[in-house]
Coordinates of N, CA, C and O in Angstrom, one line a residue:
M1 N 0.9 -1.2 0.0 CA 0.0 0.0 0.0 C 0.9 1.2 0.0 O 1.6 1.5 0.9
S2 N 0.8 2.0 -1.1 CA 1.7 3.2 -1.2 C 0.9 4.4 -1.7 O 0.0 4.2 -2.6
Y3 N 1.1 5.5 -1.0 CA 0.3 6.7 -1.3 C 1.3 7.8 -1.7 O 2.5 7.8 -1.3
I4 N 0.8 8.8 -2.5 CA 1.6 9.9 -2.8 C 1.3 11.1 -2.0 O 2.0 12.1 -2.1
T5 N 0.4 11.0 -1.1 CA 0.0 12.1 -0.3 C 0.3 11.9 1.2 O 0.5 10.7 1.6
A6 N 0.2 12.9 2.0 CA 0.4 12.9 3.4 C -0.7 13.7 4.1 O -1.4 14.6 3.4
L7 N -1.0 13.4 5.3 CA -2.0 14.2 6.1 C -1.6 15.7 6.2 O -0.4 16.0 6.4
L8 N -2.5 16.6 6.1 CA -2.3 18.0 6.3 C -1.8 18.2 7.7 O -2.4 17.7 8.7
V9 N -0.8 19.1 7.8 CA -0.3 19.5 9.2 C -0.1 21.0 9.1 O -0.1 21.6 8.1
T10 N 0.0 21.6 10.3 CA 0.1 23.1 10.4 C 1.2 23.7 9.6 O 1.2 24.8 9.2
S11 N 2.3 23.0 9.4 CA 3.5 23.5 8.7 C 3.3 23.7 7.2 O 4.1 24.4 6.6
H12 N 2.3 23.1 6.7 CA 2.0 23.2 5.2 C 1.6 24.7 4.9 O 0.9 25.3 5.7
E13 N 2.1 25.2 3.8 CA 1.8 26.6 3.4 C 0.4 26.7 2.7 O 0.3 26.8 1.5
K14 N -0.6 26.7 3.6 CA -2.0 26.7 3.0 C -2.3 28.0 2.4 O -3.1 28.1 1.4
T15 N -1.8 29.2 2.9 CA -2.2 30.5 2.4 C -1.8 30.7 1.0 O -2.3 31.6 0.3
K16 N -0.8 30.0 0.5 CA -0.3 30.2 -0.9 C -1.0 29.4 -1.9 O -0.8 29.6 -3.1
F17 N -1.9 28.5 -1.5 CA -2.6 27.6 -2.4 C -3.6 28.4 -3.2 O -4.4 29.1 -2.6
S18 N -3.6 28.2 -4.5 CA -4.6 28.8 -5.3 C -4.9 28.0 -6.6 O -4.0 27.8 -7.4
C19 N -6.1 27.5 -6.6 CA -6.5 26.6 -7.8 C -7.4 27.4 -8.7 O -7.8 26.9 -9.8
G20 N -7.8 28.6 -8.3 CA -8.7 29.4 -9.2 C -10.2 29.2 -8.8 O -11.0 29.8 -9.5
K21 N -10.5 28.4 -7.9 CA -11.9 28.2 -7.4 C -12.0 28.6 -6.0 O -11.4 27.9 -5.1
A22 N -12.6 29.7 -5.7 CA -12.6 30.3 -4.4 C -13.0 29.4 -3.3 O -12.4 29.4 -2.2
M23 N -14.0 28.5 -3.6 CA -14.5 27.6 -2.5 C -13.4 26.6 -2.1 O -13.2 26.4 -0.9
L24 N -12.7 26.2 -3.1 CA -11.6 25.2 -2.8 C -10.4 25.9 -2.2 O -9.7 25.3 -1.3
D25 N -10.1 27.1 -2.6 CA -9.0 27.9 -2.1 C -9.3 28.2 -0.6 O -8.4 28.0 0.3
N26 N -10.4 28.8 -0.4 CA -10.8 29.2 1.0 C -10.8 28.0 2.0 O -10.4 28.1 3.1
Y27 N -11.3 26.8 1.5 CA -11.3 25.6 2.3 C -9.9 25.3 2.9 O -9.7 25.2 4.1
I28 N -9.0 25.1 2.0 CA -7.6 24.7 2.4 C -7.0 25.8 3.2 O -6.2 25.6 4.2
Q29 N -7.2 27.1 2.9 CA -6.6 28.2 3.5 C -7.2 28.5 4.9 O -6.4 28.9 5.9
K30 N -8.5 28.3 5.1 CA -9.1 28.7 6.3 C -9.9 27.7 7.1 O -10.1 27.9 8.3
Q31 N -10.3 26.6 6.5 CA -11.2 25.6 7.2 C -10.6 24.3 7.4 O -10.9 23.6 8.4
A32 N -9.7 23.8 6.6 CA -9.2 22.4 6.6 C -8.6 22.0 8.0 O -8.9 21.0 8.5
N33 N -7.8 22.9 8.5 CA -7.2 22.5 9.8 C -8.3 22.3 10.9 O -8.2 21.3 11.7
Q34 N -9.3 23.1 11.0 CA -10.4 22.9 11.9 C -11.1 21.6 11.7 O -11.5 20.9 12.6
D35 N -11.4 21.3 10.4 CA -12.1 20.1 10.1 C -11.3 18.9 10.5 O -11.8 17.9 11.0
V36 N -10.0 18.9 10.3 CA -9.1 17.8 10.7 C -9.1 17.7 12.2 O -9.2 16.5 12.7
K37 N -8.9 18.8 12.9 CA -8.9 18.7 14.4 C -10.3 18.2 14.9 O -10.3 17.4 15.9
A38 N -11.4 18.5 14.3 CA -12.7 18.1 14.7 C -13.0 16.7 14.2 O -14.1 16.2 14.6
K39 N -12.2 16.1 13.4 CA -12.4 14.8 12.9 C -13.6 14.7 12.0 O -14.2 13.6 11.9
V40 N -13.9 15.8 11.3 CA -15.1 15.7 10.4 C -14.6 15.4 8.9 O -15.4 15.1 8.1
S41 N -13.3 15.6 8.7 CA -12.7 15.1 7.4 C -11.2 14.9 7.7 O -10.6 15.4 8.6
A42 N -10.7 14.1 6.8 CA -9.2 13.9 6.7 C -8.8 14.7 5.4 O -9.4 14.5 4.4
C43 N -7.7 15.4 5.5 CA -7.2 16.2 4.4 C -5.8 15.7 4.0 O -4.9 15.7 4.9
F44 N -5.7 15.3 2.8 CA -4.4 14.7 2.3 C -3.8 15.7 1.3 O -4.5 16.2 0.4
I45 N -2.5 16.0 1.4 CA -1.9 16.9 0.5 C -0.8 16.3 -0.3 O -0.1 15.3 0.2
L46 N -0.5 16.8 -1.5 CA 0.6 16.4 -2.3 C 1.6 17.5 -2.2 O 1.3 18.7 -2.5
S47 N 2.8 17.2 -1.8 CA 3.9 18.2 -1.6 C 5.3 17.5 -1.8 O 5.4 16.4 -1.3
D48 N 6.2 18.2 -2.5 CA 7.5 17.6 -2.6 C 8.4 18.0 -1.4 O 9.3 17.2 -1.0
D49 N 8.1 19.2 -0.8 CA 9.0 19.7 0.2 C 8.4 19.7 1.6 O 8.9 20.3 2.5
N50 N 7.2 19.1 1.7 CA 6.4 19.1 3.0 C 6.0 20.5 3.4 O 5.7 20.7 4.6
K51 N 6.0 21.5 2.5 CA 5.5 22.8 2.8 C 4.5 23.3 1.8 O 3.4 23.5 2.0
E52 N 5.0 23.4 0.5 CA 4.2 23.9 -0.6 C 3.2 22.8 -1.0 O 3.5 21.7 -1.2
I53 N 1.9 23.2 -1.0 CA 0.8 22.3 -1.4 C 0.6 22.3 -2.9 O 0.2 23.4 -3.4
K54 N 0.8 21.2 -3.6 CA 0.6 21.1 -5.0 C -0.9 20.8 -5.3 O -1.5 21.2 -6.3
G55 N -1.5 20.0 -4.4 CA -2.9 19.6 -4.5 C -3.3 19.0 -3.2 O -2.5 18.7 -2.3
Y56 N -4.6 18.8 -3.1 CA -5.2 18.2 -1.9 C -6.5 17.5 -2.2 O -7.1 17.8 -3.2
Y57 N -6.9 16.7 -1.3 CA -8.3 16.1 -1.3 C -8.7 15.8 0.1 O -7.9 15.7 1.0
T58 N -10.0 15.7 0.3 CA -10.5 15.4 1.6 C -11.4 14.1 1.5 O -12.1 13.9 0.5
L59 N -11.4 13.3 2.6 CA -12.2 12.1 2.7 C -13.0 12.2 4.0 O -12.5 12.6 5.1
S60 N -14.2 11.6 4.0 CA -15.0 11.5 5.2 C -16.0 10.3 5.0 O -16.2 9.9 3.9
N61 N -16.5 9.8 6.1 CA -17.5 8.8 6.1 C -18.9 9.4 5.8 O -19.1 10.5 6.1
G62 N -19.8 8.6 5.2 CA -21.1 9.1 5.0 C -22.0 7.9 4.7 O -21.6 6.7 4.8
S63 N -23.2 8.3 4.4 CA -24.2 7.2 4.0 C -25.1 7.9 2.9 O -25.2 9.1 2.8
I64 N -25.7 7.0 2.2 CA -26.6 7.5 1.1 C -27.9 6.7 1.2 O -27.9 5.4 1.4
P65 N -29.1 7.3 1.1 CA -30.3 6.6 1.1 C -30.3 5.7 -0.2 O -29.9 6.1 -1.3
N66 N -30.8 4.4 0.0 CA -30.9 3.5 -1.1 C -31.8 4.0 -2.2 O -31.6 3.7 -3.4
S67 N -32.7 4.9 -1.9 CA -33.6 5.5 -2.9 C -32.8 6.4 -3.9 O -33.4 6.6 -5.0
Q68 N -31.6 6.8 -3.6 CA -30.9 7.6 -4.5 C -30.0 6.8 -5.5 O -29.4 7.3 -6.5
L69 N -30.0 5.5 -5.3 CA -29.1 4.7 -6.2 C -29.9 4.1 -7.3 O -31.1 3.8 -7.2
P70 N -29.3 3.9 -8.5 CA -30.0 3.3 -9.6 C -30.3 1.8 -9.3 O -29.6 1.2 -8.5
E71 N -31.4 1.4 -9.8 CA -31.9 0.0 -9.6 C -30.8 -1.0 -10.0 O -30.7 -2.1 -9.3
S72 N -30.0 -0.7 -11.0 CA -29.0 -1.7 -11.5 C -27.9 -1.9 -10.4 O -27.3 -3.0 -10.3
V73 N -27.7 -0.9 -9.5 CA -26.8 -1.0 -8.4 C -27.5 -1.6 -7.2 O -26.9 -2.5 -6.6
L74 N -28.7 -1.2 -7.0 CA -29.5 -1.7 -5.8 C -29.7 -3.2 -5.8 O -29.6 -3.8 -4.7
K75 N -29.9 -3.7 -7.0 CA -30.2 -5.2 -7.0 C -29.1 -6.0 -6.5 O -29.2 -7.2 -6.2
K76 N -27.9 -5.5 -6.5 CA -26.7 -6.2 -6.0 C -26.4 -6.0 -4.6 O -25.4 -6.5 -4.0
L77 N -27.2 -5.2 -3.9 CA -26.9 -4.8 -2.5 C -28.0 -5.3 -1.5 O -29.2 -5.4 -1.9
P78 N -27.7 -5.4 -0.3 CA -28.7 -5.7 0.7 C -29.7 -4.5 0.8 O -29.3 -3.3 0.5
R79 N -30.9 -4.7 1.2 CA -31.9 -3.7 1.2 C -32.0 -2.9 2.5 O -33.0 -2.7 3.1
Y80 N -30.8 -2.3 2.8 CA -30.8 -1.4 3.9 C -31.3 0.0 3.5 O -31.1 0.4 2.3
Q81 N -31.9 0.7 4.4 CA -32.4 2.1 4.1 C -31.3 3.0 3.7 O -31.5 3.8 2.7
D82 N -30.2 3.0 4.4 CA -29.0 3.8 4.1 C -27.8 2.9 3.9 O -27.7 1.9 4.7
L83 N -27.0 3.2 3.0 CA -25.8 2.4 2.7 C -24.5 3.2 3.0 O -24.5 4.4 2.7
P84 N -23.5 2.6 3.5 CA -22.3 3.3 3.8 C -21.5 3.6 2.6 O -21.3 2.8 1.7
V85 N -20.9 4.9 2.6 CA -20.1 5.3 1.5 C -18.9 6.1 2.1 O -18.9 6.5 3.2
T86 N -17.9 6.4 1.2 CA -16.9 7.3 1.6 C -17.1 8.6 0.7 O -17.3 8.4 -0.5
I87 N -17.0 9.7 1.3 CA -17.2 11.0 0.6 C -15.8 11.6 0.2 O -15.0 11.9 1.1
L88 N -15.6 11.8 -1.1 CA -14.5 12.5 -1.6 C -15.0 13.9 -1.7 O -15.6 14.3 -2.6
G89 N -14.8 14.7 -0.6 CA -15.4 16.0 -0.5 C -14.8 17.1 -1.4 O -15.5 17.9 -2.0
R90 N -13.5 17.1 -1.4 CA -12.8 18.2 -2.2 C -11.6 17.6 -2.9 O -10.9 16.7 -2.3
L91 N -11.3 18.1 -4.1 CA -10.0 17.7 -4.7 C -9.6 18.9 -5.6 O -10.4 19.4 -6.4
A92 N -8.4 19.3 -5.4 CA -7.9 20.5 -6.1 C -6.4 20.5 -6.3 O -5.7 19.9 -5.5
V93 N -6.0 21.1 -7.4 CA -4.6 21.2 -7.8 C -4.3 22.7 -7.9 O -5.0 23.5 -8.6
D94 N -3.2 23.1 -7.3 CA -2.7 24.5 -7.4 C -2.5 24.9 -8.9 O -2.0 24.1 -9.6
N95 N -2.8 26.1 -9.2 CA -2.6 26.6 -10.6 C -1.2 26.4 -11.1 O -1.1 26.1 -12.3
K96 N -0.2 26.5 -10.3 CA 1.2 26.3 -10.8 C 1.4 24.9 -11.2 O 2.4 24.7 -11.9
F97 N 0.6 24.0 -10.8 CA 0.9 22.6 -11.1 C -0.2 21.9 -12.0 O -0.2 20.7 -12.1
Q98 N -1.1 22.7 -12.5 CA -2.1 22.1 -13.3 C -1.5 21.7 -14.7 O -0.4 22.1 -15.0
S99 N -2.2 20.9 -15.4 CA -1.8 20.3 -16.7 C -0.6 19.4 -16.5 O 0.1 19.2 -17.5
Q100 N -0.5 18.8 -15.3 CA 0.6 17.8 -15.1 C 0.0 16.5 -14.7 O 0.7 15.6 -14.1
K101 N -1.3 16.3 -14.8 CA -2.0 15.1 -14.5 C -2.0 14.8 -13.0 O -2.2 13.7 -12.5
L102 N -1.8 15.9 -12.2 CA -1.9 15.7 -10.7 C -3.3 15.4 -10.2 O -3.4 14.7 -9.2
G103 N -4.3 16.0 -10.9 CA -5.7 15.7 -10.5 C -5.9 14.2 -10.6 O -6.5 13.6 -9.6
E104 N -5.5 13.6 -11.6 CA -5.7 12.2 -11.8 C -4.9 11.4 -10.7 O -5.4 10.4 -10.2
L105 N -3.7 11.8 -10.5 CA -2.9 11.1 -9.4 C -3.5 11.3 -8.1 O -3.6 10.3 -7.3
L106 N -4.1 12.5 -7.8 CA -4.8 12.6 -6.5 C -6.0 11.8 -6.4 O -6.3 11.2 -5.4
L107 N -6.7 11.7 -7.5 CA -8.0 10.9 -7.6 C -7.6 9.4 -7.3 O -8.2 8.7 -6.5
L108 N -6.6 8.9 -8.0 CA -6.2 7.5 -7.8 C -5.7 7.3 -6.4 O -6.0 6.2 -5.7
D109 N -5.0 8.2 -5.8 CA -4.5 8.1 -4.4 C -5.7 8.0 -3.5 O -5.7 7.2 -2.6
S110 N -6.7 8.9 -3.7 CA -7.9 8.9 -2.8 C -8.6 7.6 -3.0 O -9.1 7.0 -2.0
L111 N -8.8 7.1 -4.2 CA -9.5 5.9 -4.4 C -8.8 4.7 -3.7 O -9.4 3.8 -3.2
R112 N -7.5 4.7 -3.8 CA -6.7 3.6 -3.1 C -7.0 3.7 -1.6 O -7.2 2.7 -0.9
R113 N -6.9 4.9 -1.0 CA -7.2 5.0 0.4 C -8.6 4.5 0.7 O -8.9 3.8 1.7
C114 N -9.6 4.9 -0.1 CA -11.0 4.5 0.1 C -11.1 3.0 0.0 O -11.8 2.3 0.9
Y115 N -10.5 2.4 -0.9 CA -10.5 0.9 -1.1 C -9.9 0.2 0.1 O -10.4 -0.7 0.6
D116 N -8.7 0.7 0.5 CA -8.0 0.1 1.6 C -8.8 0.2 2.9 O -8.9 -0.8 3.6
A117 N -9.4 1.3 3.1 CA -10.3 1.5 4.3 C -11.5 0.6 4.3 O -12.0 0.2 5.4
S118 N -12.0 0.4 3.1 CA -13.3 -0.4 3.0 C -13.1 -1.9 3.5 O -14.1 -2.6 3.8
A119 N -11.8 -2.3 3.6 CA -11.6 -3.6 4.2 C -11.8 -3.7 5.7 O -12.1 -4.7 6.2
N120 N -11.8 -2.5 6.3 CA -12.0 -2.4 7.8 C -13.3 -1.7 8.2 O -13.8 -1.9 9.3
I121 N -13.7 -0.8 7.3 CA -15.0 0.0 7.6 C -15.8 -0.1 6.4 O -15.4 0.3 5.3
G122 N -17.1 -0.5 6.5 CA -17.9 -0.7 5.4 C -18.1 0.5 4.5 O -18.3 1.6 5.0
S123 N -17.9 0.4 3.2 CA -18.2 1.5 2.3 C -18.4 0.8 0.9 O -17.5 0.1 0.4
M124 N -19.6 1.0 0.4 CA -19.9 0.4 -0.9 C -19.6 1.2 -2.1 O -19.7 0.8 -3.2
A125 N -19.2 2.5 -1.9 CA -19.0 3.4 -3.0 C -18.2 4.6 -2.5 O -18.2 4.9 -1.3
V126 N -17.7 5.4 -3.5 CA -17.2 6.7 -3.2 C -18.1 7.7 -3.9 O -18.5 7.5 -5.0
I127 N -18.5 8.7 -3.1 CA -19.4 9.7 -3.5 C -18.7 11.0 -3.7 O -17.9 11.4 -2.9
V128 N -19.0 11.8 -4.8 CA -18.5 13.1 -5.0 C -19.7 14.1 -5.2 O -20.7 13.7 -5.7
D129 N -19.5 15.3 -4.9 CA -20.4 16.4 -5.2 C -19.7 17.4 -6.1 O -19.1 18.4 -5.5
P130 N -19.7 17.2 -7.4 CA -18.9 18.1 -8.2 C -19.4 19.6 -8.1 O -20.6 19.8 -8.1
I131 N -18.5 20.5 -8.0 CA -18.9 21.9 -7.8 C -19.2 22.7 -9.1 O -19.8 23.7 -9.0
D132 N -18.9 22.1 -10.2 CA -19.2 22.7 -11.5 C -19.1 21.7 -12.6 O -18.8 20.5 -12.4
Q133 N -19.3 22.2 -13.9 CA -19.3 21.3 -15.0 C -17.9 20.7 -15.3 O -17.8 19.5 -15.7
E134 N -16.9 21.5 -15.0 CA -15.5 21.0 -15.2 C -15.3 19.8 -14.3 O -14.7 18.8 -14.7
A135 N -15.7 19.9 -13.0 CA -15.5 18.8 -12.1 C -16.4 17.6 -12.5 O -15.9 16.5 -12.4
T136 N -17.6 17.9 -12.9 CA -18.5 16.8 -13.4 C -17.8 16.0 -14.6 O -17.8 14.8 -14.6
D137 N -17.3 16.8 -15.5 CA -16.6 16.2 -16.7 C -15.4 15.3 -16.2 O -15.1 14.2 -16.8
F138 N -14.6 15.8 -15.3 CA -13.5 15.1 -14.7 C -13.9 13.8 -14.1 O -13.3 12.7 -14.5
Y139 N -14.9 13.8 -13.3 CA -15.3 12.5 -12.6 C -15.9 11.6 -13.6 O -15.8 10.4 -13.5
T140 N -16.7 12.1 -14.6 CA -17.3 11.3 -15.6 C -16.2 10.5 -16.4 O -16.3 9.3 -16.7
K141 N -15.1 11.2 -16.7 CA -14.0 10.7 -17.4 C -13.4 9.4 -16.7 O -12.9 8.5 -17.4
Y142 N -13.5 9.4 -15.4 CA -13.0 8.3 -14.6 C -14.0 7.3 -14.1 O -13.8 6.6 -13.2
G143 N -15.2 7.3 -14.8 CA -16.2 6.3 -14.5 C -17.2 6.6 -13.5 O -18.0 5.7 -13.2
F144 N -17.2 7.8 -12.8 CA -18.2 8.1 -11.9 C -19.6 8.2 -12.5 O -19.7 8.6 -13.7
I145 N -20.6 7.7 -11.9 CA -22.0 7.6 -12.4 C -22.8 8.7 -11.7 O -22.8 8.8 -10.5
H146 N -23.7 9.4 -12.5 CA -24.6 10.4 -11.9 C -25.7 9.6 -11.1 O -26.2 8.6 -11.5
L147 N -25.9 10.2 -9.9 CA -27.0 9.6 -9.1 C -28.3 10.4 -9.5 O -28.3 11.6 -9.7
P148 N -29.4 9.6 -9.7 CA -30.6 10.2 -10.2 C -31.1 11.3 -9.2 O -31.0 11.1 -8.0
D149 N -31.6 12.4 -9.7 CA -32.3 13.4 -8.9 C -31.3 14.1 -7.9 O -31.8 14.5 -6.9
S150 N -30.1 14.1 -8.2 CA -29.1 14.9 -7.4 C -27.9 15.3 -8.2 O -27.7 14.8 -9.3
G151 N -27.1 16.2 -7.7 CA -25.9 16.5 -8.4 C -24.7 15.6 -8.1 O -23.6 15.8 -8.5
R152 N -25.0 14.6 -7.2 CA -23.9 13.7 -6.8 C -23.6 12.7 -7.8 O -24.4 12.4 -8.7
M153 N -22.4 12.2 -7.7 CA -21.9 11.1 -8.5 C -21.3 10.0 -7.6 O -20.8 10.3 -6.5
F154 N -21.2 8.8 -8.1 CA -20.6 7.7 -7.3 C -19.8 6.8 -8.2 O -20.0 6.7 -9.4
L155 N -18.9 6.1 -7.5 CA -18.1 5.0 -8.1 C -18.2 3.8 -7.2 O -17.8 3.9 -6.0
P156 N -18.8 2.7 -7.6 CA -18.9 1.6 -6.7 C -17.6 1.0 -6.3 O -16.6 1.0 -7.0
M157 N -17.5 0.5 -5.0 CA -16.3 0.0 -4.5 C -15.9 -1.2 -5.3 O -14.7 -1.5 -5.5
A158 N -16.8 -2.0 -5.9 CA -16.5 -3.1 -6.7 C -15.7 -2.7 -8.0 O -14.8 -3.4 -8.4
T159 N -16.0 -1.5 -8.5 CA -15.3 -1.0 -9.7 C -13.9 -0.5 -9.2 O -12.9 -0.8 -9.9
I160 N -13.8 0.1 -8.1 CA -12.5 0.6 -7.6 C -11.6 -0.6 -7.3 O -10.4 -0.6 -7.5
E161 N -12.2 -1.6 -6.8 CA -11.4 -2.9 -6.5 C -10.7 -3.4 -7.7 O -9.6 -3.8 -7.6
Q162 N -11.3 -3.3 -8.8 CA -10.7 -3.7 -10.1 C -9.5 -3.0 -10.4 O -8.6 -3.5 -11.1
L163 N -9.4 -1.7 -10.0 CA -8.2 -0.9 -10.2 C -6.9 -1.4 -9.5 O -5.8 -1.2 -9.9
F164 N -7.2 -2.0 -8.3 CA -6.1 -2.3 -7.4 C -5.8 -3.8 -7.2 O -5.0 -4.2 -6.4
K165 N -6.5 -4.7 -8.0 CA -6.3 -6.1 -7.9 C -5.2 -6.5 -8.7 O -4.9 -6.0 -9.7

């Protein structure tokens, strides 16, 4: 099990991060440390020097009502009202490092963490909430499926498992 990211710590230069999307910039600059301390999310950063943040993503536990899943997925699952998932809450690459496929590397790193964790804590899929069309296109390119009647997308853990077998 090998990852390219490390947990966010206070010595990382959060204030210099800029991906061009205010919501993602503000999160890493102002909110991420508090969320990590409160254990509401884990924030993983990509950095060569353990200071400058090239990119980051966040993970947390969640659940999804079975009514939001397509029937083709539901028929393979137990009929619980809510099903456990891992939420990939944010994923961003600093402007200085874009067009280097770091978004894809961060996505693969996050999926590996999700898959590894699912061996110990139930999670039947990874859920994302794309913030715009560019993000939706990115996740679609990597096989995420739109959930009916919501802006959310998901990737079943069974699909993720195939990446790492």
